[in-house]
mmCIF file of C-alpha atoms in Angstrom:
data_model
loop_
_atom_site.group_PDB
_atom_site.id
_atom_site.type_symbol
_atom_site.label_atom_id
_atom_site.label_comp_id
_atom_site.label_asym_id
_atom_site.label_seq_id
_atom_site.Cartn_x
_atom_site.Cartn_y
_atom_site.Cartn_z
ATOM 1 C CA MET A 5 82.550 27.198 -55.640
ATOM 2 C CA LYS A 6 78.630 26.789 -54.356
ATOM 3 C CA PRO A 7 76.529 27.720 -56.755
ATOM 4 C CA PHE A 8 74.525 31.065 -56.472
ATOM 5 C CA ARG A 9 71.245 30.828 -55.414
ATOM 6 C CA ILE A 10 67.686 33.106 -54.551
ATOM 7 C CA SER A 11 64.419 31.851 -52.770
ATOM 8 C CA ARG A 12 61.202 31.638 -54.652
ATOM 9 C CA ARG A 13 59.758 34.697 -53.013
ATOM 10 C CA THR A 14 62.421 36.854 -54.055
ATOM 11 C CA LEU A 15 61.150 40.425 -55.105
ATOM 12 C CA LEU A 16 62.641 42.654 -57.785
ATOM 13 C CA ARG A 17 62.013 46.065 -55.623
ATOM 14 C CA GLY A 18 62.377 49.327 -56.088
ATOM 15 C CA LEU A 19 60.800 52.598 -54.393
ATOM 16 C CA GLY A 20 57.114 51.980 -54.165
ATOM 17 C CA ALA A 21 57.693 49.021 -56.662
ATOM 18 C CA SER A 22 57.972 45.412 -56.141
ATOM 19 C CA LEU A 23 57.899 42.417 -58.242
ATOM 20 C CA ALA A 24 57.243 38.680 -57.852
ATOM 21 C CA LEU A 25 59.706 36.732 -60.022
ATOM 22 C CA PRO A 26 58.388 33.548 -62.155
ATOM 23 C CA SER A 27 60.345 30.357 -61.917
ATOM 24 C CA LEU A 28 64.293 30.751 -62.459
ATOM 25 C CA GLU A 29 67.134 27.744 -62.451
ATOM 26 C CA ILE A 30 68.568 30.488 -60.133
ATOM 27 C CA MET A 31 65.859 29.389 -57.324
ATOM 28 C CA GLY A 32 66.591 26.079 -57.610
ATOM 29 C CA GLY A 33 63.859 25.291 -60.684
ATOM 30 C CA THR A 34 65.443 22.362 -62.768
ATOM 31 C CA ALA A 35 65.763 20.438 -59.396
ATOM 32 C CA ARG A 36 61.861 21.137 -58.093
ATOM 33 C CA ALA A 37 60.992 20.743 -61.730
ATOM 34 C CA ALA A 38 62.534 16.870 -62.326
ATOM 35 C CA ALA A 39 60.907 16.332 -58.978
ATOM 36 C CA GLY A 40 57.555 17.198 -60.370
ATOM 37 C CA SER A 41 57.136 20.091 -57.571
ATOM 38 C CA ALA A 42 55.896 22.698 -59.399
ATOM 39 C CA PRO A 43 52.731 24.612 -58.166
ATOM 40 C CA VAL A 44 49.396 23.885 -59.771
ATOM 41 C CA ARG A 45 46.785 27.032 -60.396
ATOM 42 C CA LEU A 46 43.039 26.707 -60.587
ATOM 43 C CA LEU A 47 41.826 29.273 -62.179
ATOM 44 C CA SER A 48 37.138 29.564 -62.613
ATOM 45 C CA LEU A 49 35.928 32.111 -65.545
ATOM 46 C CA PHE A 50 32.128 32.798 -65.494
ATOM 47 C CA GLN A 51 30.349 33.767 -68.480
ATOM 48 C CA PRO A 52 27.067 35.143 -68.096
ATOM 49 C CA ASN A 53 23.469 34.226 -69.995
ATOM 50 C CA GLY A 54 24.306 30.810 -70.880
ATOM 51 C CA VAL A 55 24.070 29.650 -74.709
ATOM 52 C CA TYR A 56 22.595 28.250 -77.508
ATOM 53 C CA PRO A 57 22.411 24.613 -76.753
ATOM 54 C CA LYS A 58 22.119 23.501 -80.600
ATOM 55 C CA ALA A 59 25.133 25.892 -81.188
ATOM 56 C CA TRP A 60 27.427 24.467 -77.769
ATOM 57 C CA ASP A 61 26.091 21.518 -77.696
ATOM 58 C CA VAL A 62 29.561 19.142 -78.918
ATOM 59 C CA THR A 63 29.670 15.882 -81.349
ATOM 60 C CA ASP A 64 30.809 12.401 -80.592
ATOM 61 C CA LEU A 65 32.998 10.586 -83.113
ATOM 62 C CA ALA A 66 32.846 7.119 -83.833
ATOM 63 C CA SER A 67 36.625 6.945 -84.426
ATOM 64 C CA GLY A 68 36.692 8.485 -80.650
ATOM 65 C CA GLY A 69 37.072 12.203 -79.926
ATOM 66 C CA PHE A 70 34.804 14.901 -80.756
ATOM 67 C CA GLU A 71 33.657 17.363 -83.413
ATOM 68 C CA LEU A 72 33.660 21.594 -82.224
ATOM 69 C CA SER A 73 30.224 23.135 -82.240
ATOM 70 C CA PRO A 74 30.232 26.422 -83.818
ATOM 71 C CA THR A 75 30.243 28.154 -80.253
ATOM 72 C CA LEU A 76 33.450 26.254 -79.222
ATOM 73 C CA SER A 77 34.797 26.530 -82.392
ATOM 74 C CA PRO A 78 37.200 29.172 -81.354
ATOM 75 C CA LEU A 79 39.360 26.460 -79.789
ATOM 76 C CA LYS A 80 40.192 23.992 -82.654
ATOM 77 C CA GLY A 81 43.806 25.118 -82.306
ATOM 78 C CA LEU A 82 43.769 23.875 -78.413
ATOM 79 C CA MET A 83 42.030 20.556 -78.660
ATOM 80 C CA GLY A 84 44.267 18.427 -76.631
ATOM 81 C CA ASP A 85 44.546 21.170 -73.836
ATOM 82 C CA PHE A 86 40.679 20.790 -72.426
ATOM 83 C CA SER A 87 37.709 18.239 -72.489
ATOM 84 C CA VAL A 88 34.226 19.210 -73.046
ATOM 85 C CA LEU A 89 32.134 18.579 -69.812
ATOM 86 C CA SER A 90 28.560 17.589 -70.311
ATOM 87 C CA GLY A 91 25.660 16.355 -67.957
ATOM 88 C CA LEU A 92 26.678 18.497 -64.383
ATOM 89 C CA ASP A 93 23.754 20.975 -62.891
ATOM 90 C CA ASN A 94 23.502 23.631 -61.185
ATOM 91 C CA THR A 95 20.738 24.423 -58.484
ATOM 92 C CA GLY A 96 18.452 27.443 -57.927
ATOM 93 C CA ARG A 97 16.555 29.180 -60.113
ATOM 94 C CA GLY A 98 17.128 32.192 -62.480
ATOM 95 C CA HIS A 99 20.319 34.484 -63.474
ATOM 96 C CA VAL A 100 20.425 36.074 -59.719
ATOM 97 C CA GLN A 101 20.339 32.463 -57.666
ATOM 98 C CA LEU A 102 22.441 30.531 -60.662
ATOM 99 C CA THR A 103 25.000 32.272 -60.749
ATOM 100 C CA GLY A 104 25.492 32.973 -57.289
ATOM 101 C CA ALA A 105 25.866 28.811 -56.917
ATOM 102 C CA PHE A 106 27.826 28.415 -59.844
ATOM 103 C CA LEU A 107 31.025 27.523 -57.650
ATOM 104 C CA THR A 108 29.564 26.685 -54.531
ATOM 105 C CA GLY A 109 26.776 24.311 -56.103
ATOM 106 C CA LEU A 110 24.456 25.019 -53.207
ATOM 107 C CA PRO A 111 20.545 26.672 -53.142
ATOM 108 C CA ILE A 112 21.256 30.082 -51.846
ATOM 109 C CA THR A 113 18.520 30.762 -48.505
ATOM 110 C CA GLY A 114 17.823 33.725 -48.011
ATOM 111 C CA LYS A 115 21.056 35.582 -47.183
ATOM 112 C CA THR A 116 23.101 32.069 -47.256
ATOM 113 C CA ASN A 117 24.998 30.187 -50.047
ATOM 114 C CA GLY A 118 28.311 28.100 -49.837
ATOM 115 C CA VAL A 119 32.175 28.297 -49.675
ATOM 116 C CA SER A 120 33.309 28.369 -53.718
ATOM 117 C CA LEU A 121 35.222 25.701 -54.880
ATOM 118 C CA ASP A 122 37.797 28.651 -55.366
ATOM 119 C CA GLN A 123 38.108 29.479 -51.820
ATOM 120 C CA GLN A 124 37.908 26.149 -50.232
ATOM 121 C CA VAL A 125 41.521 25.618 -52.374
ATOM 122 C CA ALA A 126 42.723 28.844 -50.925
ATOM 123 C CA GLN A 127 42.189 27.943 -47.776
ATOM 124 C CA LYS A 128 44.057 25.155 -48.362
ATOM 125 C CA ILE A 129 47.029 26.371 -49.939
ATOM 126 C CA GLY A 130 46.704 30.412 -50.083
ATOM 127 C CA HIS A 131 48.996 31.010 -47.010
ATOM 128 C CA LEU A 132 52.205 29.353 -49.585
ATOM 129 C CA THR A 133 51.327 32.672 -52.049
ATOM 130 C CA PRO A 134 51.605 36.208 -50.996
ATOM 131 C CA LEU A 135 48.116 36.458 -52.292
ATOM 132 C CA PRO A 136 45.284 33.561 -51.156
ATOM 133 C CA SER A 137 43.222 34.342 -54.600
ATOM 134 C CA ILE A 138 42.527 37.186 -56.724
ATOM 135 C CA GLU A 139 39.139 37.999 -58.283
ATOM 136 C CA LEU A 140 38.773 40.001 -60.746
ATOM 137 C CA GLY A 141 35.739 40.939 -63.163
ATOM 138 C CA THR A 142 34.637 43.683 -66.019
ATOM 139 C CA GLU A 143 31.342 45.267 -64.718
ATOM 140 C CA PRO A 144 30.117 46.862 -61.503
ATOM 141 C CA PRO A 145 28.278 45.372 -58.834
ATOM 142 C CA ARG A 146 25.130 46.025 -58.899
ATOM 143 C CA GLN A 147 21.847 46.271 -55.932
ATOM 144 C CA GLY A 148 18.412 45.863 -56.778
ATOM 145 C CA ASN A 149 15.844 42.807 -57.520
ATOM 146 C CA ALA A 150 15.738 40.647 -60.546
ATOM 147 C CA SER A 151 12.281 38.244 -60.010
ATOM 148 C CA GLY A 152 12.282 38.685 -56.274
ATOM 149 C CA GLU A 153 15.924 37.833 -56.235
ATOM 150 C CA PRO A 154 18.759 40.455 -54.510
ATOM 151 C CA ILE A 155 20.434 41.306 -58.278
ATOM 152 C CA ALA A 156 23.532 41.209 -55.439
ATOM 153 C CA TYR A 157 24.028 37.845 -55.336
ATOM 154 C CA ALA A 158 24.714 38.136 -59.152
ATOM 155 C CA ASN A 159 27.408 40.360 -58.564
ATOM 156 C CA THR A 160 30.282 37.377 -57.823
ATOM 157 C CA VAL A 161 30.777 33.732 -58.138
ATOM 158 C CA SER A 162 33.533 33.832 -55.222
ATOM 159 C CA TRP A 163 32.344 33.229 -51.370
ATOM 160 C CA SER A 164 34.992 32.846 -48.594
ATOM 161 C CA THR A 165 32.287 31.902 -46.451
ATOM 162 C CA ALA A 166 28.385 31.029 -46.573
ATOM 163 C CA THR A 167 27.626 34.480 -46.113
ATOM 164 C CA THR A 168 30.749 35.947 -47.091
ATOM 165 C CA ARG A 169 31.110 37.450 -51.480
ATOM 166 C CA MET A 170 34.560 38.012 -52.485
ATOM 167 C CA SER A 171 34.254 41.095 -55.022
ATOM 168 C CA PRO A 172 35.942 41.521 -58.024
ATOM 169 C CA GLU A 173 38.252 44.200 -59.271
ATOM 170 C CA ILE A 174 37.435 45.359 -62.398
ATOM 171 C CA ASN A 175 39.841 47.820 -62.921
ATOM 172 C CA PRO A 176 42.639 46.926 -63.970
ATOM 173 C CA GLN A 177 44.863 49.467 -62.969
ATOM 174 C CA VAL A 178 43.875 48.332 -59.641
ATOM 175 C CA ALA A 179 44.234 44.953 -60.541
ATOM 176 C CA PHE A 180 48.143 46.132 -61.460
ATOM 177 C CA ASP A 181 49.141 48.149 -58.441
ATOM 178 C CA ARG A 182 47.874 45.301 -56.136
ATOM 179 C CA LEU A 183 50.206 43.146 -58.086
ATOM 180 C CA PHE A 184 52.860 45.155 -58.212
ATOM 181 C CA ARG A 185 52.861 48.478 -56.478
ATOM 182 C CA SER A 186 53.409 49.227 -52.776
ATOM 183 C CA HIS A 187 50.377 50.518 -51.269
ATOM 184 C CA SER A 188 51.255 52.126 -48.113
ATOM 185 C CA GLY A 189 53.885 54.468 -46.178
ATOM 186 C CA PRO A 190 55.836 57.423 -48.189
ATOM 187 C CA GLU A 191 56.522 55.294 -50.879
ATOM 188 C CA ALA A 192 53.127 55.134 -51.903
ATOM 189 C CA VAL A 193 52.525 58.679 -51.498
ATOM 190 C CA ARG A 194 55.796 59.316 -53.906
ATOM 191 C CA ARG A 195 54.537 56.578 -56.346
ATOM 192 C CA ALA A 196 51.205 58.315 -56.718
ATOM 193 C CA GLU A 197 52.900 61.590 -57.180
ATOM 194 C CA ASN A 198 54.959 59.779 -59.868
ATOM 195 C CA ARG A 199 53.585 56.885 -62.051
ATOM 196 C CA ARG A 200 56.910 55.955 -63.280
ATOM 197 C CA SER A 201 56.832 52.733 -64.909
ATOM 198 C CA VAL A 202 57.436 49.820 -62.524
ATOM 199 C CA ILE A 203 60.488 48.376 -64.328
ATOM 200 C CA ASP A 204 62.269 51.889 -64.282
ATOM 201 C CA LEU A 205 61.668 51.561 -60.448
ATOM 202 C CA VAL A 206 63.044 48.008 -60.114
ATOM 203 C CA LEU A 207 65.507 48.361 -62.971
ATOM 204 C CA GLU A 208 68.793 48.369 -60.609
ATOM 205 C CA ASP A 209 67.426 45.425 -59.256
ATOM 206 C CA ALA A 210 66.886 43.366 -62.370
ATOM 207 C CA LYS A 211 70.297 44.185 -63.018
ATOM 208 C CA ALA A 212 72.131 43.112 -60.623
ATOM 209 C CA LEU A 213 70.499 39.681 -60.206
ATOM 210 C CA ARG A 214 70.032 39.670 -64.474
ATOM 211 C CA ALA A 215 73.912 39.900 -64.414
ATOM 212 C CA ARG A 216 74.237 37.052 -61.392
ATOM 213 C CA ALA A 217 72.023 34.563 -63.583
ATOM 214 C CA SER A 218 72.136 31.994 -66.352
ATOM 215 C CA GLY A 219 71.576 32.599 -70.346
ATOM 216 C CA PRO A 220 68.389 30.899 -70.074
ATOM 217 C CA ASP A 221 67.212 33.011 -66.899
ATOM 218 C CA GLN A 222 68.928 36.162 -68.410
ATOM 219 C CA GLN A 223 66.177 35.284 -71.752
ATOM 220 C CA LYS A 224 63.746 34.249 -69.025
ATOM 221 C CA ILE A 225 63.506 37.276 -66.803
ATOM 222 C CA ASP A 226 63.766 39.948 -70.003
ATOM 223 C CA GLU A 227 60.716 37.943 -71.614
ATOM 224 C CA TYR A 228 59.166 38.749 -67.846
ATOM 225 C CA LEU A 229 59.826 42.417 -67.845
ATOM 226 C CA GLU A 230 58.911 42.768 -71.064
ATOM 227 C CA ALA A 231 55.421 41.283 -70.271
ATOM 228 C CA VAL A 232 54.786 43.240 -67.373
ATOM 229 C CA ARG A 233 55.603 46.663 -68.892
ATOM 230 C CA GLY A 234 53.596 45.661 -72.198
ATOM 231 C CA VAL A 235 50.474 45.057 -69.737
ATOM 232 C CA GLU A 236 51.460 48.225 -68.178
ATOM 233 C CA VAL A 237 51.503 50.413 -71.083
ATOM 234 C CA ARG A 238 48.056 49.242 -72.092
ATOM 235 C CA VAL A 239 46.814 50.173 -68.481
ATOM 236 C CA GLU A 240 47.924 53.623 -68.919
ATOM 237 C CA LYS A 241 46.360 53.622 -72.119
ATOM 238 C CA THR A 242 43.023 53.435 -70.445
ATOM 239 C CA LEU A 243 43.678 56.341 -68.187
ATOM 240 C CA ASN A 244 44.350 58.808 -71.108
ATOM 241 C CA PRO A 245 42.010 57.070 -73.851
ATOM 242 C CA PRO A 246 41.033 58.710 -77.222
ATOM 243 C CA GLU A 247 37.680 60.279 -77.214
ATOM 244 C CA ARG A 248 36.589 58.510 -80.428
ATOM 245 C CA ASP A 249 37.096 55.112 -78.667
ATOM 246 C CA TRP A 250 33.432 55.401 -77.751
ATOM 247 C CA MET A 251 30.527 56.788 -79.510
ATOM 248 C CA PRO A 252 26.648 56.151 -78.319
ATOM 249 C CA PRO A 253 24.949 54.214 -80.523
ATOM 250 C CA SER A 254 23.494 55.975 -83.887
ATOM 251 C CA LYS A 255 20.757 53.313 -85.003
ATOM 252 C CA PRO A 256 17.128 53.516 -83.917
ATOM 253 C CA GLY A 257 16.684 50.856 -81.345
ATOM 254 C CA GLU A 258 20.091 49.909 -80.622
ATOM 255 C CA ALA A 259 20.328 49.159 -77.119
ATOM 256 C CA ASP A 260 22.424 52.063 -75.373
ATOM 257 C CA MET A 261 25.909 51.271 -75.023
ATOM 258 C CA GLU A 262 27.084 53.160 -71.108
ATOM 259 C CA ARG A 263 29.918 54.865 -71.810
ATOM 260 C CA PRO A 264 32.555 52.740 -69.095
ATOM 261 C CA GLY A 265 34.048 54.854 -65.941
ATOM 262 C CA PRO A 266 37.878 56.150 -65.476
ATOM 263 C CA GLY A 267 40.684 53.516 -65.597
ATOM 264 C CA ILE A 268 38.067 51.158 -67.531
ATOM 265 C CA PRO A 269 38.791 50.576 -71.275
ATOM 266 C CA LYS A 270 36.892 51.518 -73.955
ATOM 267 C CA ARG A 271 36.362 48.423 -75.947
ATOM 268 C CA ARG A 272 35.263 45.499 -74.554
ATOM 269 C CA ASP A 273 37.542 42.482 -75.449
ATOM 270 C CA GLU A 274 40.567 44.801 -74.813
ATOM 271 C CA HIS A 275 39.199 45.234 -71.371
ATOM 272 C CA LEU A 276 38.375 41.179 -71.016
ATOM 273 C CA ARG A 277 42.266 40.509 -72.153
ATOM 274 C CA LEU A 278 43.744 42.902 -70.114
ATOM 275 C CA MET A 279 42.049 41.242 -66.612
ATOM 276 C CA MET A 280 43.526 37.910 -67.991
ATOM 277 C CA ASP A 281 46.331 38.830 -68.661
ATOM 278 C CA LEU A 282 46.773 40.216 -65.127
ATOM 279 C CA MET A 283 45.524 36.692 -64.177
ATOM 280 C CA VAL A 284 47.995 35.366 -65.926
ATOM 281 C CA LEU A 285 50.728 37.417 -64.731
ATOM 282 C CA ALA A 286 50.064 36.627 -61.018
ATOM 283 C CA PHE A 287 49.696 33.079 -61.633
ATOM 284 C CA TRP A 288 53.461 33.261 -63.599
ATOM 285 C CA THR A 289 55.199 34.978 -60.201
ATOM 286 C CA ASP A 290 53.198 32.716 -58.202
ATOM 287 C CA THR A 291 52.007 35.759 -56.483
ATOM 288 C CA THR A 292 48.617 33.441 -56.546
ATOM 289 C CA ARG A 293 47.665 30.351 -57.501
ATOM 290 C CA VAL A 294 44.000 30.620 -57.355
ATOM 291 C CA GLY A 295 41.603 33.192 -59.223
ATOM 292 C CA THR A 296 38.497 33.709 -60.435
ATOM 293 C CA LEU A 297 37.170 35.888 -63.584
ATOM 294 C CA MET A 298 34.405 37.328 -64.253
ATOM 295 C CA THR A 299 34.212 37.654 -68.086
ATOM 296 C CA ALA A 300 30.793 39.846 -66.958
ATOM 297 C CA HIS A 301 27.998 40.666 -64.258
ATOM 298 C CA GLY A 302 26.121 37.284 -63.405
ATOM 299 C CA PHE A 303 22.482 39.133 -65.005
ATOM 300 C CA SER A 304 24.521 41.398 -67.516
ATOM 301 C CA ARG A 305 22.791 43.335 -70.003
ATOM 302 C CA GLN A 306 26.195 44.726 -71.621
ATOM 303 C CA ASN A 307 25.860 46.325 -75.293
ATOM 304 C CA PHE A 308 27.641 44.111 -78.305
ATOM 305 C CA SER A 309 26.520 45.876 -81.475
ATOM 306 C CA PHE A 310 30.377 46.535 -82.044
ATOM 307 C CA LEU A 311 29.800 42.608 -83.480
ATOM 308 C CA PRO A 312 28.168 42.563 -86.989
ATOM 309 C CA GLY A 313 24.676 42.266 -87.065
ATOM 310 C CA VAL A 314 24.036 42.356 -83.227
ATOM 311 C CA THR A 315 21.861 44.979 -81.864
ATOM 312 C CA SER A 316 20.691 43.447 -78.703
ATOM 313 C CA ASP A 317 21.528 43.320 -75.077
ATOM 314 C CA HIS A 318 23.196 40.433 -74.172
ATOM 315 C CA HIS A 319 20.087 39.564 -71.189
ATOM 316 C CA GLY A 320 17.666 40.423 -73.582
ATOM 317 C CA MET A 321 18.823 38.470 -76.749
ATOM 318 C CA SER A 322 18.999 35.473 -73.975
ATOM 319 C CA HIS A 323 15.302 35.801 -73.821
ATOM 320 C CA HIS A 324 15.534 34.543 -77.207
ATOM 321 C CA LYS A 325 12.086 32.796 -77.940
ATOM 322 C CA ASN A 326 13.758 30.640 -80.161
ATOM 323 C CA LYS A 327 13.285 33.734 -82.901
ATOM 324 C CA PRO A 328 16.024 32.659 -85.232
ATOM 325 C CA GLU A 329 17.364 36.576 -85.272
ATOM 326 C CA ALA A 330 17.616 36.950 -81.930
ATOM 327 C CA ILE A 331 19.309 33.190 -81.613
ATOM 328 C CA ALA A 332 21.793 33.997 -84.557
ATOM 329 C CA GLU A 333 22.717 37.305 -81.720
ATOM 330 C CA TYR A 334 22.735 34.883 -78.661
ATOM 331 C CA THR A 335 25.393 32.785 -80.301
ATOM 332 C CA LYS A 336 27.738 35.288 -82.230
ATOM 333 C CA VAL A 337 27.738 36.732 -78.484
ATOM 334 C CA SER A 338 28.671 33.245 -76.708
ATOM 335 C CA THR A 339 31.259 32.248 -79.428
ATOM 336 C CA TRP A 340 32.609 35.815 -79.033
ATOM 337 C CA TYR A 341 33.653 35.185 -74.916
ATOM 338 C CA VAL A 342 35.072 31.577 -76.217
ATOM 339 C CA GLU A 343 37.324 33.526 -78.391
ATOM 340 C CA GLN A 344 38.848 35.776 -75.786
ATOM 341 C CA PHE A 345 38.585 32.216 -73.305
ATOM 342 C CA ALA A 346 41.248 30.493 -75.942
ATOM 343 C CA TYR A 347 43.443 34.062 -76.135
ATOM 344 C CA LEU A 348 43.768 32.985 -72.399
ATOM 345 C CA LEU A 349 44.598 29.330 -73.001
ATOM 346 C CA GLY A 350 47.142 30.687 -75.650
ATOM 347 C CA LYS A 351 48.693 32.972 -73.695
ATOM 348 C CA MET A 352 49.013 30.846 -70.441
ATOM 349 C CA LYS A 353 50.449 27.927 -72.888
ATOM 350 C CA SER A 354 53.191 30.494 -74.340
ATOM 351 C CA ILE A 355 54.720 30.771 -70.639
ATOM 352 C CA ASP A 356 57.516 27.845 -70.385
ATOM 353 C CA GLU A 357 57.983 26.731 -66.978
ATOM 354 C CA GLY A 358 60.699 23.889 -67.423
ATOM 355 C CA ASP A 359 58.438 20.637 -67.531
ATOM 356 C CA GLY A 360 55.524 21.989 -69.178
ATOM 357 C CA THR A 361 53.846 25.279 -69.524
ATOM 358 C CA LEU A 362 51.818 27.443 -67.191
ATOM 359 C CA LEU A 363 48.742 25.881 -68.641
ATOM 360 C CA ASP A 364 49.904 22.460 -68.468
ATOM 361 C CA HIS A 365 50.261 23.398 -64.452
ATOM 362 C CA SER A 366 46.747 24.595 -64.337
ATOM 363 C CA VAL A 367 43.201 23.768 -63.837
ATOM 364 C CA VAL A 368 41.267 26.272 -65.723
ATOM 365 C CA LEU A 369 37.234 26.250 -65.381
ATOM 366 C CA TYR A 370 35.052 27.798 -67.763
ATOM 367 C CA GLY A 371 31.120 27.572 -68.144
ATOM 368 C CA CYS A 372 27.919 29.364 -67.093
ATOM 369 C CA GLY A 373 25.703 28.593 -64.412
ATOM 370 C CA MET A 374 22.579 28.107 -66.789
ATOM 371 C CA LYS A 375 22.632 26.146 -70.314
ATOM 372 C CA ASP A 376 19.763 28.009 -72.379
ATOM 373 C CA GLY A 377 19.060 31.387 -71.267
ATOM 374 C CA ASN A 378 15.473 31.484 -72.515
ATOM 375 C CA GLY A 379 13.964 29.327 -69.986
ATOM 376 C CA HIS A 380 17.036 29.408 -67.417
ATOM 377 C CA ILE A 381 18.076 26.329 -68.151
ATOM 378 C CA LYS A 382 20.258 24.512 -64.665
ATOM 379 C CA ASP A 383 20.930 21.634 -66.215
ATOM 380 C CA ASP A 384 23.735 20.134 -68.577
ATOM 381 C CA LEU A 385 25.339 23.147 -67.827
ATOM 382 C CA PRO A 386 27.702 24.696 -70.608
ATOM 383 C CA LEU A 387 31.939 23.671 -69.051
ATOM 384 C CA VAL A 388 35.206 23.453 -70.520
ATOM 385 C CA VAL A 389 38.308 22.017 -68.124
ATOM 386 C CA ALA A 390 41.517 23.362 -69.774
ATOM 387 C CA GLY A 391 45.291 22.850 -68.184
ATOM 388 C CA ARG A 392 46.622 19.322 -67.415
ATOM 389 C CA GLY A 393 46.534 19.899 -63.545
ATOM 390 C CA GLY A 394 50.474 19.347 -63.553
ATOM 391 C CA GLY A 395 49.935 16.219 -64.899
ATOM 392 C CA ARG A 396 46.978 14.907 -63.117
ATOM 393 C CA LEU A 397 44.434 15.251 -66.521
ATOM 394 C CA LYS A 398 43.988 14.006 -69.425
ATOM 395 C CA GLN A 399 42.939 16.147 -72.046
ATOM 396 C CA GLY A 400 41.011 16.255 -75.598
ATOM 397 C CA GLN A 401 37.569 14.421 -73.959
ATOM 398 C CA HIS A 402 33.952 14.844 -74.073
ATOM 399 C CA LEU A 403 33.030 13.508 -70.414
ATOM 400 C CA ILE A 404 29.594 13.109 -70.103
ATOM 401 C CA SER A 405 28.388 13.123 -66.171
ATOM 402 C CA ALA A 406 26.273 9.955 -64.826
ATOM 403 C CA LYS A 407 23.107 11.154 -63.922
ATOM 404 C CA GLY A 408 21.507 9.457 -60.268
#
């Protein structure tokens, strides 16, 4: 009897919802994996305001390899999965230009920039997936000027043309719906009136598929649906959060902590990790193979008073003037961001894709558009690249770019 097979583009469907599936044996995944044709993804993460160099720079060891710096210490358990890049420079000046040029490497002239790295890749492979690319973030766009430059250039790192910015979505509910719910027609109306779980909506379709799947595929389907539901539950909590989750600053001189807007998680780590989990789901289901995630706005003044000993806003502490107390705060915030990055890599590494993990089949770039925020230093950017790119990258290295 001819084995039962489904297309890689098969969706679990229900009234007002559709879920793409992860790679399964029933799709002929074993043969595809043997041929080494698992899709390779590109994810670029941007951290604002730079880092304190002495707390970021790694130490090369005589025996080979390198010793992690304090800021990069959260990556200790992932040493074989990433490399540190040194000696790469940006172009431009100030937070605004150095954010806009992060993935283009081109100076912003007037109202023009260039096509960013992610969008160049999306233009080549975006037709292979339902979404050519996805852009996520955690802070809303801003207007106005900074040192004579439009702050709007710091709203995104993704440019589809020299004049077209790809705005990041910061609302987890909107991002979730874009991935898993219908957006037009009577189904969308009924869905808006009754926000049932997407898992409930596609359950009958899932049961029918599961009944014809192998044991390993059944387990993978169960794990996937559980992961989607887990993210959905966390997204729902942002719509009706407990009031006690947010409090205004109570200490004199403490930087203001803006109350998040509707649907935005009150806790900064929960917001960022939700967006990371949504990106992972988008890659896992091959909904897209290209993504950018702005961990915060390029001119971010976010408050980090939830970290012990931190009272300044992020942009303010980046201009530390070599004061020890400001440097200590600056380093704590940079380390916090790397902790979130480690969380993302751990998630990607936990997803088995047959001949490797989701992380093995990805290239993940993490870094800032400047080195030390104190002087808007554009040289020797703080950068990390993780994942093996489908076997194309060797990790665990400190790679130093030759000048010239």
